[in-house]
Coordinates of C-alpha atoms and ligand atoms in Angstrom, one line a residue:
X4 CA -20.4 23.6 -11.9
X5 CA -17.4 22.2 -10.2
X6 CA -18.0 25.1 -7.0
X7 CA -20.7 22.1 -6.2
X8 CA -18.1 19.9 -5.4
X9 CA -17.4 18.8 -1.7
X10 CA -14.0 18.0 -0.9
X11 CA -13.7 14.2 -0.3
X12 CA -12.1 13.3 2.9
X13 CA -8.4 12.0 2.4
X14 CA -7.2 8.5 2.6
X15 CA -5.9 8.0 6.4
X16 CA -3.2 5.8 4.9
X17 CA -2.0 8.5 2.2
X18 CA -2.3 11.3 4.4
X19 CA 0.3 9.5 7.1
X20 CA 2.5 9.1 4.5
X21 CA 2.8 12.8 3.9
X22 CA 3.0 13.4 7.5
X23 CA 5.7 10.7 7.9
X24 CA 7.9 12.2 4.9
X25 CA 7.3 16.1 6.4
X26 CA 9.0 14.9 9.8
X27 CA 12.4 16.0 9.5
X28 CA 13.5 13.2 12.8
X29 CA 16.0 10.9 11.2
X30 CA 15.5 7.8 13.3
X31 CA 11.5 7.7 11.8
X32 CA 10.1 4.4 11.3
X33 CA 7.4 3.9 8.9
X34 CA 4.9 1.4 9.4
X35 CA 1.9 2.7 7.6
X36 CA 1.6 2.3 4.2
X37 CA 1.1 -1.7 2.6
X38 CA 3.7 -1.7 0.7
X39 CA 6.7 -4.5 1.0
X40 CA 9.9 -2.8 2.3
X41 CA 13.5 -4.5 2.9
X42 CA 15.9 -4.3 5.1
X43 CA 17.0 -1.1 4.0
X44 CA 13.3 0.2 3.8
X45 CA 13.2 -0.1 0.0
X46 CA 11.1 -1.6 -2.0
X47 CA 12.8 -3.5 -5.0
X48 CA 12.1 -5.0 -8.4
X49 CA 12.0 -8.5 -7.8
X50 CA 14.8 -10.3 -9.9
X51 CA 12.8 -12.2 -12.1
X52 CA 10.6 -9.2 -12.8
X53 CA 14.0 -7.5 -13.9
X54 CA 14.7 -10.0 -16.0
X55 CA 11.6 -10.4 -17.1
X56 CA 11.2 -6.9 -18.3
X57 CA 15.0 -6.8 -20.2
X58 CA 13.6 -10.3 -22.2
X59 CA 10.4 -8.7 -23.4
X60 CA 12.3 -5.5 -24.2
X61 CA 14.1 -7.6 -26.6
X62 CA 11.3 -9.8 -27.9
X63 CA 8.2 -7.6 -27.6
X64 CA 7.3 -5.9 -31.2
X65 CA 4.2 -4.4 -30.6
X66 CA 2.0 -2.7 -28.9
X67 CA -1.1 -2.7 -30.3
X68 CA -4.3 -3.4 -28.1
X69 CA -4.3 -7.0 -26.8
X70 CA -7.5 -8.8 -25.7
X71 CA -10.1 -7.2 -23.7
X72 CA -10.5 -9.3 -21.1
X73 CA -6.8 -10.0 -21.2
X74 CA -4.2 -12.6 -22.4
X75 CA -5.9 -16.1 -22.2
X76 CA -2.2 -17.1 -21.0
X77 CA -2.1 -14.9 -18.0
X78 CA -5.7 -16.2 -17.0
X79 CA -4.6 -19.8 -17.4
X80 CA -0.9 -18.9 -15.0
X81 CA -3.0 -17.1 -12.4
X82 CA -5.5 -19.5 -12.6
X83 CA -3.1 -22.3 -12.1
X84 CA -1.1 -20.3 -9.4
X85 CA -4.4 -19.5 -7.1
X86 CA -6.5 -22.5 -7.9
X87 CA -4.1 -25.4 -8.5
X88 CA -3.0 -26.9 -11.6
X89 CA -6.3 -29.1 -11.4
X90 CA -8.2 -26.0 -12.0
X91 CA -12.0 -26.2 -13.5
X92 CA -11.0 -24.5 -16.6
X93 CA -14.4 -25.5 -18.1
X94 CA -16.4 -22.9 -15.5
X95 CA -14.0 -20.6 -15.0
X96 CA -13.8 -17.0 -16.6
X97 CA -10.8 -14.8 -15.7
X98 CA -10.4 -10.9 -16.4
X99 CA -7.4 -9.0 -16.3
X100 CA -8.2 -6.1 -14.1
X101 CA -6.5 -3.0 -13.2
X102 CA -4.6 -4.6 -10.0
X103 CA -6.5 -6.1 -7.1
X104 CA -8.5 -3.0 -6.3
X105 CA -9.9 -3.1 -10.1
X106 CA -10.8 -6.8 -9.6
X107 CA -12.1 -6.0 -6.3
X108 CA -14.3 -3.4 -8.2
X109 CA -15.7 -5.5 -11.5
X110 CA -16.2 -8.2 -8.9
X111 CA -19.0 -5.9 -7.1
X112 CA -20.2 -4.6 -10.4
X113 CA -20.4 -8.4 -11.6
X114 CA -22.3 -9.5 -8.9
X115 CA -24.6 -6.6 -8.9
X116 CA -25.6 -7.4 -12.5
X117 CA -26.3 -10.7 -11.7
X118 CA -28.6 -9.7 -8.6
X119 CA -29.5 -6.2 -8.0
X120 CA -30.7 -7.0 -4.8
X121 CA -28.0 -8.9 -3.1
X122 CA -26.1 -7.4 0.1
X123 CA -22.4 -7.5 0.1
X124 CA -21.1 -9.0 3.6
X125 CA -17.9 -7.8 4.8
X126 CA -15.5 -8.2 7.2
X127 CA -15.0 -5.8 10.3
X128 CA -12.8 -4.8 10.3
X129 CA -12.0 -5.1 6.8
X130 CA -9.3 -3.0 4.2
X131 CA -10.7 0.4 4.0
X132 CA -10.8 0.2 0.1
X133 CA -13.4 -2.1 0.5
X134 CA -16.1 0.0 2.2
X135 CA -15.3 3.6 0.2
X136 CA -15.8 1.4 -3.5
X137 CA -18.9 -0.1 -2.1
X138 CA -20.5 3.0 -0.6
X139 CA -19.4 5.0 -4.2
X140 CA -21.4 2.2 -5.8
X141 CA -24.3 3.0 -3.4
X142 CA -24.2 -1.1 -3.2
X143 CA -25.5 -2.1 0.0
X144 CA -23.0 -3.8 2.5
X145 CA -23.3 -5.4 6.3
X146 CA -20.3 -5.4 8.3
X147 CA -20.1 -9.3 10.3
X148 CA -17.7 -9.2 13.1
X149 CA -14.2 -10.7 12.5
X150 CA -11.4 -10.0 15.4
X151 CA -11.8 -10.3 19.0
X152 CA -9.7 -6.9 20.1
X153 CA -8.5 -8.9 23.3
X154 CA -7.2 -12.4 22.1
X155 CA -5.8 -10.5 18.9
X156 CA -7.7 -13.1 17.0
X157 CA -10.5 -14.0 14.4
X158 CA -13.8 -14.3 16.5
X159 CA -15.2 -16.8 14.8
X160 CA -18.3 -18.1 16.6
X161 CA -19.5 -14.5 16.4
X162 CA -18.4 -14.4 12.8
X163 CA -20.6 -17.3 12.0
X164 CA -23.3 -15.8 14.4
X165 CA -23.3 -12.8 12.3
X166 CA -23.6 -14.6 8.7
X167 CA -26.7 -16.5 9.8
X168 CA -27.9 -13.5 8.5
X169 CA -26.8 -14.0 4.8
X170 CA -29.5 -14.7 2.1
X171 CA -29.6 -16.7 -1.2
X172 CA -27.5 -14.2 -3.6
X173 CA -25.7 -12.7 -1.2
X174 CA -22.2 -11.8 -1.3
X175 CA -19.8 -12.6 1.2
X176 CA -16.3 -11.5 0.9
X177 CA -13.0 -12.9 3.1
X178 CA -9.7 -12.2 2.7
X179 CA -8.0 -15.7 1.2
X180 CA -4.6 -14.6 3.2
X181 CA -2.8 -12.2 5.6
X182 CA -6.3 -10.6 6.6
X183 CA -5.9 -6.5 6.4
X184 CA -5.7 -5.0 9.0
X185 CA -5.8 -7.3 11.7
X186 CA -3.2 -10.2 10.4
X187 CA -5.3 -12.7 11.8
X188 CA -7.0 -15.5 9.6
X189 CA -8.9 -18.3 9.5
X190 CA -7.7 -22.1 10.1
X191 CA -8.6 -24.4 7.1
X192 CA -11.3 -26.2 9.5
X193 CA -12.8 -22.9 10.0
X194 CA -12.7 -22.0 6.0
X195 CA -14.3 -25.6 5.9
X196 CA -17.0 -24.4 8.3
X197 CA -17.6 -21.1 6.5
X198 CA -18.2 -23.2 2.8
X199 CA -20.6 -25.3 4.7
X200 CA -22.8 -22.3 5.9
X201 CA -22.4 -20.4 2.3
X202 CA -23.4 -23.6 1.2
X203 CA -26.6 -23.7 2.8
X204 CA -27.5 -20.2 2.4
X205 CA -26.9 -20.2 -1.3
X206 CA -24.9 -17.1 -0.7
X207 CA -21.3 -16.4 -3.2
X208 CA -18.1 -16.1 -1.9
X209 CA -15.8 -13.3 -3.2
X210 CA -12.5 -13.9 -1.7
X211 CA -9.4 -11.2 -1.8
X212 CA -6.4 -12.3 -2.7
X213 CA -3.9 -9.8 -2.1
X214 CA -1.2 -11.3 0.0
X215 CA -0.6 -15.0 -1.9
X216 CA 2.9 -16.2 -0.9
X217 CA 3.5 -13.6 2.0
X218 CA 1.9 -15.6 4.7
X219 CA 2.8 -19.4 5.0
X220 CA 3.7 -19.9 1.7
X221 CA 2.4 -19.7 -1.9
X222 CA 0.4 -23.4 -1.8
X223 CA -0.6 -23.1 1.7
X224 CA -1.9 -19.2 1.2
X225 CA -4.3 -20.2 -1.1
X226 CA -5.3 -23.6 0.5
X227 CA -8.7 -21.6 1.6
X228 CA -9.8 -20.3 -1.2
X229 CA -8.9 -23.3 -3.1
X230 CA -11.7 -25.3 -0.5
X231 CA -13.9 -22.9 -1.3
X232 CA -13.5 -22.9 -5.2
X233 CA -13.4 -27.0 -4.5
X234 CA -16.8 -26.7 -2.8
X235 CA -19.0 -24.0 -3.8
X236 CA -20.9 -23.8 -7.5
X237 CA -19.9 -20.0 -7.8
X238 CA -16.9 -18.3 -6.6
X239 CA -15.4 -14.9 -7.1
X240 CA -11.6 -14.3 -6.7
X241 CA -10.1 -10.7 -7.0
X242 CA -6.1 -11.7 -7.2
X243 CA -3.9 -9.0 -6.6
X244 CA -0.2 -9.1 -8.5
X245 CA 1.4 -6.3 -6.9
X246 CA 2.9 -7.5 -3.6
X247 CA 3.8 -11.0 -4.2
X248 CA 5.6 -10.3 -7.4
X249 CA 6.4 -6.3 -6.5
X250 CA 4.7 -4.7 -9.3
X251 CA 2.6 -2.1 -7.6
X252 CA 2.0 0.2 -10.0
X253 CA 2.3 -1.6 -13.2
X254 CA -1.4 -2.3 -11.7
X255 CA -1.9 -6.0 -12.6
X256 CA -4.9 -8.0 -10.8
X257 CA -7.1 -11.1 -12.0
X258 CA -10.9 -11.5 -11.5
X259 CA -11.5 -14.9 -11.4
X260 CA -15.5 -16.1 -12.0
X261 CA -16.1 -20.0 -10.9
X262 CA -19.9 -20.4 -12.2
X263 CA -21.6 -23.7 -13.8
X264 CA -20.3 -24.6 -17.3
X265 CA -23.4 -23.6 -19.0
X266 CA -23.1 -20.0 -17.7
X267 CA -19.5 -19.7 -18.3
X268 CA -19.5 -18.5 -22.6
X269 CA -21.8 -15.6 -20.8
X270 CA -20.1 -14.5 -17.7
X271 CA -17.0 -14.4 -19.5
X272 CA -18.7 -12.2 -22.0
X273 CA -19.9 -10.0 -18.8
X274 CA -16.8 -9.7 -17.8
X275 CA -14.9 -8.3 -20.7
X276 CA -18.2 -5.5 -21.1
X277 CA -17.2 -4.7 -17.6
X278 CA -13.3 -3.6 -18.6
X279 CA -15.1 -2.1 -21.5
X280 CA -17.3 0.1 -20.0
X281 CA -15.1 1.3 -17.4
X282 CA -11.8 1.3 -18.7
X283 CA -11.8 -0.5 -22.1
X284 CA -7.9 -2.8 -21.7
X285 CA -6.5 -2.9 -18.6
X286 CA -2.9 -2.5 -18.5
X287 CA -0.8 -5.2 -20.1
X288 CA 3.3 -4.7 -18.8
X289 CA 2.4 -6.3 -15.5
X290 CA 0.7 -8.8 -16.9
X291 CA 3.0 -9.9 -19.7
X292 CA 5.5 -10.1 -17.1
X293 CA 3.5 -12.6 -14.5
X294 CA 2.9 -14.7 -17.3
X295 CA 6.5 -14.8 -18.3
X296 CA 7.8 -15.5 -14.3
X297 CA 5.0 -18.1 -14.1
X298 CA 5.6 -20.3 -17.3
X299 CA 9.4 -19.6 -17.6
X300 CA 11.2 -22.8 -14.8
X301 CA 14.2 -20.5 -14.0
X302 CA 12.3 -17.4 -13.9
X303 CA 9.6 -18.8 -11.6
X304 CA 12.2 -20.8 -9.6
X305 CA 13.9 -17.5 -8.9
X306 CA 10.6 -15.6 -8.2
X307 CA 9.5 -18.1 -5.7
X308 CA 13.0 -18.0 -4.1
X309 CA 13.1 -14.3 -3.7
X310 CA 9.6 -14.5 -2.2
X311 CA 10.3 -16.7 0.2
X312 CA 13.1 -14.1 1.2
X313 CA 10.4 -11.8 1.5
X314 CA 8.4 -14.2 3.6
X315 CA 10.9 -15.7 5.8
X316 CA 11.9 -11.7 6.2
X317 CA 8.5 -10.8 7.9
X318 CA 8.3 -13.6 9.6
X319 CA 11.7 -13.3 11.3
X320 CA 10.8 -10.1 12.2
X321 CA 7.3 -10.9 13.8
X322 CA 8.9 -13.3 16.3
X323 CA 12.2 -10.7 17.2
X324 CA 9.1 -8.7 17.9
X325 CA 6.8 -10.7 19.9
X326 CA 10.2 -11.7 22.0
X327 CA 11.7 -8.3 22.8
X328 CA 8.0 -7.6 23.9
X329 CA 7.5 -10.7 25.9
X330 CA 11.0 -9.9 28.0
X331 CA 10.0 -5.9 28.4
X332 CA 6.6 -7.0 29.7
X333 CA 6.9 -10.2 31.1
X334 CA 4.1 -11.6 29.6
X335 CA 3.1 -13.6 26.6
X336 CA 0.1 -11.0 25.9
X337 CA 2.1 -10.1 22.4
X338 CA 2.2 -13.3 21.1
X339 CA 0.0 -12.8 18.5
X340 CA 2.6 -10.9 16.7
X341 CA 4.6 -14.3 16.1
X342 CA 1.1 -15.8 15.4
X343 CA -0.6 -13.5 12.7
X344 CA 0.5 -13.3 9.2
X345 CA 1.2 -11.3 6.0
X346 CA 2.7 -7.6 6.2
X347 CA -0.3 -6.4 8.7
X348 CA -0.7 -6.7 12.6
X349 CA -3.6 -4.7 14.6
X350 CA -1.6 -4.7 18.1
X351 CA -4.9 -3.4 19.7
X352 CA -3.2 0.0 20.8
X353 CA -5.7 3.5 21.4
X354 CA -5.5 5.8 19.2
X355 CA -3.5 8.1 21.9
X356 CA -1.0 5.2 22.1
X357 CA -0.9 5.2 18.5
X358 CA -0.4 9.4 18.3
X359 CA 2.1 8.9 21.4
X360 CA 4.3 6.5 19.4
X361 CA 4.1 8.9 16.7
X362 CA 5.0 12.1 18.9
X363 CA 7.7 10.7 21.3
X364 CA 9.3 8.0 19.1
X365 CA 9.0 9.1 14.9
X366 CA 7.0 5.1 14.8
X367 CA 4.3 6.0 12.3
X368 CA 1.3 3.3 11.9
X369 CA -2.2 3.7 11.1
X370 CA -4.5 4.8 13.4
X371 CA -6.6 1.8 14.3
X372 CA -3.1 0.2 15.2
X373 CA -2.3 -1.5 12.2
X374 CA 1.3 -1.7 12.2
X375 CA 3.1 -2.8 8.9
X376 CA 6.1 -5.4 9.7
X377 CA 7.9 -5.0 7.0
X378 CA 8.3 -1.5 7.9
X379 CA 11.2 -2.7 10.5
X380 CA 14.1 -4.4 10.2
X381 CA 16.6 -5.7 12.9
X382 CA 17.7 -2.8 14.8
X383 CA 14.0 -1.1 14.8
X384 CA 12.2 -3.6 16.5
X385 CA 14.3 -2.9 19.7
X386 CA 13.2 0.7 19.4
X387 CA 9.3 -0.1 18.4
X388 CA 9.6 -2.6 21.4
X389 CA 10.4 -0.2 23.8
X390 CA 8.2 2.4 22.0
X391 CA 4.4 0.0 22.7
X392 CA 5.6 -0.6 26.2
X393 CA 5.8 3.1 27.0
X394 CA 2.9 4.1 25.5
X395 CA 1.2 1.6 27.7
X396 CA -0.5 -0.8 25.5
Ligands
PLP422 C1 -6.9 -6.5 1.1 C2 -6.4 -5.9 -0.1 N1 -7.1 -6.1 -1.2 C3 -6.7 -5.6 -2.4 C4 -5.6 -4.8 -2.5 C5 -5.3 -4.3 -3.9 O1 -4.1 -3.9 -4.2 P1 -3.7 -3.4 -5.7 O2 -4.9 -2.7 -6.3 O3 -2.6 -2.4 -5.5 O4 -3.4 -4.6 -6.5 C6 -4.9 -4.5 -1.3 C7 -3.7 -3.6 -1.4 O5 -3.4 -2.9 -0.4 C8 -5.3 -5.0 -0.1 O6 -4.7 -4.8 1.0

């Protein structure tokens, strides 16, 4: 039976990677792939995630099946690190999820229980991931416009043009932080504007929360969804662990559910059939160690510390860029660089620019022009300078 399989077309992000490491040029940059890289174009265990680890190595003397929606103390820290130490514990119901793609997932699955007929809104453009789970689900998306390719920045009247559309039951989802791809994102007044509309449409935010501490900062990251969470009677948050505290594959994500207390016994109960059914416990390492870092002061002094590293890092980078560009082309048209935030820009480049760059100067980035900043450091940004210039952008 499997001769009736058609081959699936490979991820564009995964395939550059493989192109990247099969180019034998040693100056090669990397800027595809969303993954946090230093200086030195690693990617390290955060300290407090070492020490983390060596301390539950020690005290840890089982391993026996925990809870199946997960650890009631890793739902409280992430709750209390996304949502605020005031949190609505009363109609909130947290699942630990297999990272932020899993949450992503049980969130759609969730939401399709609840209504079968609801329409999953989207941005465009939007991370990839997004699309290829919801058209595996056969769930039914819209696409509403998001970045104006010009000005290198969120459209939003046409955004809000486009989700006059939404009905009652609807799902829309936004990225809480550091928008992927485009690194553009929306000012508080405008996530004040978008609660008002979901407001009146009846429609359920599902915000993506991949990028928390990576932006502006861990308080000021979450600031949107937190006015959303503050404001709308139900709220889904997919948290993603594995950038802010460098855990990638230890896959650790939280699905967050904000519903009225009366339904919360029940969608708490949904949510731990969902992990059943699909994949019984999600992993526990990752988790174990968040909750450690976030209820431990010296750990999660030194966590927070090392991410503003991280932070201060990118952004450092981001304005070296946007200055070498602004003396090469005598013009303040790459602003945006210094402007966006998180790991992602979309400089707006053709794909020919983008294959040119690849060909003449080793820069990898995706296709559509998403360039990952933390793929430089220092003495690259010279070189991708030059590079976007020469390709003509
Ligand atoms: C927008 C967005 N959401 C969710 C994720 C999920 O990441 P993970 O499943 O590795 O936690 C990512 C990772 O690249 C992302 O960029």
């Amino acid at each position: 039976m499997f001769n009736s399989l058609k081959a699936q077309a490979p991820d564009k992000i995964l395939a550059l990677m493989g192109q990247y490491r099969a180019d034998p040029r040693p100056e090669k940059v990397d800027l595809g792939v969303g993954v946090y890289k230093n200086a030195d174009g690693l990617t390290p265990v955060m300290r407090a995630i070492k020490t983390a680890e060596k301390q539950l190595w020690e005290a840890e003397t089982s391993k026996s099946y925990t809870a199946l929606a997960g650890e009631p103390a890793f739902h409280a820290a992430m709750a209390e690190m996304v949502l605020g130490a005031d949190y609505p514990a009363d109609r909130l119901a947290c699942l630990a999820t297999v990272g932020g793609t899993g949450a992503c997932r049980q969130a759609f699955e969730l939401a399709r229980m609840a209504n079968p007929d609801m329409t999953v809104w989207v941005s465009n453009p939007t991370w990839p991931n997004h699309l290829s789970i919801l058209a595996f689900m056969k769930q039914e998306y819209k696409l509403y416009r998001y970045f104006d390719n010009d000005a290198r920045a969120v459209a939003f009247d046409t955004m809000m043009e486009d989700l006059q559309a939404v009905k009652a039951g609807d799902v829309v989802l936004l990225h809480g932080c550091c928008h992927n791809p485009t690194g553009a994102n929306l000012t508080l007044e405008q996530w004040g504007a978008v609660a008002d509309l979901l407001e009146a449409k009846g429609a359920v935010p599902m915000i993506d929360l991949a990028y928390q501490g990576f932006g502006d900062g861990l308080e000021d990251d979450a600031a949107g969804t937190r006015l959303i969470a503050s404001r709308l009677p139900e709220v889904m948050i997919a948290a993603s662990c594995s950038k802010n505290f460098g855990i990638y594959r230890e896959r650790t994500g939280c699905l967050m559910v904000l519903s009225d207390a009366a339904s919360k016994d029940v969608t708490q109960g949904t949510l731990a059939y969902l992990n059943r059914q699909n994949y019984s416990f999600a992993p526990d390492h990752g988790a174990r160690l968040v909750t450690m870092v976030l209820t431990d002061a010296t750990l999660k002094a030194d966590w927070m510390a090392e991410l503003e590293e991280v932070r201060n890092g990118m952004l450092g980078l981001r304005e070296q860029l946007a200055a070498e560009l602004r003396q090469l082309s005598n013009s303040d048209r790459f602003d945006f660089l210094a402007r966006h935030r998180g790991m992602f820009s979309r400089l707006g480049a053709s794909p020919e620019a983008v294959e040119k760059m690849r060909v003449d100067n080793a820069i990898y980035m995706v296709g559509d022009s998403r360039l990952n900043i933390a793929g430089l450091n220092t003495k690259t940004v010279p070189l991708l300078a030059r590079a976007i210039i020469d390709a003509g952008v």
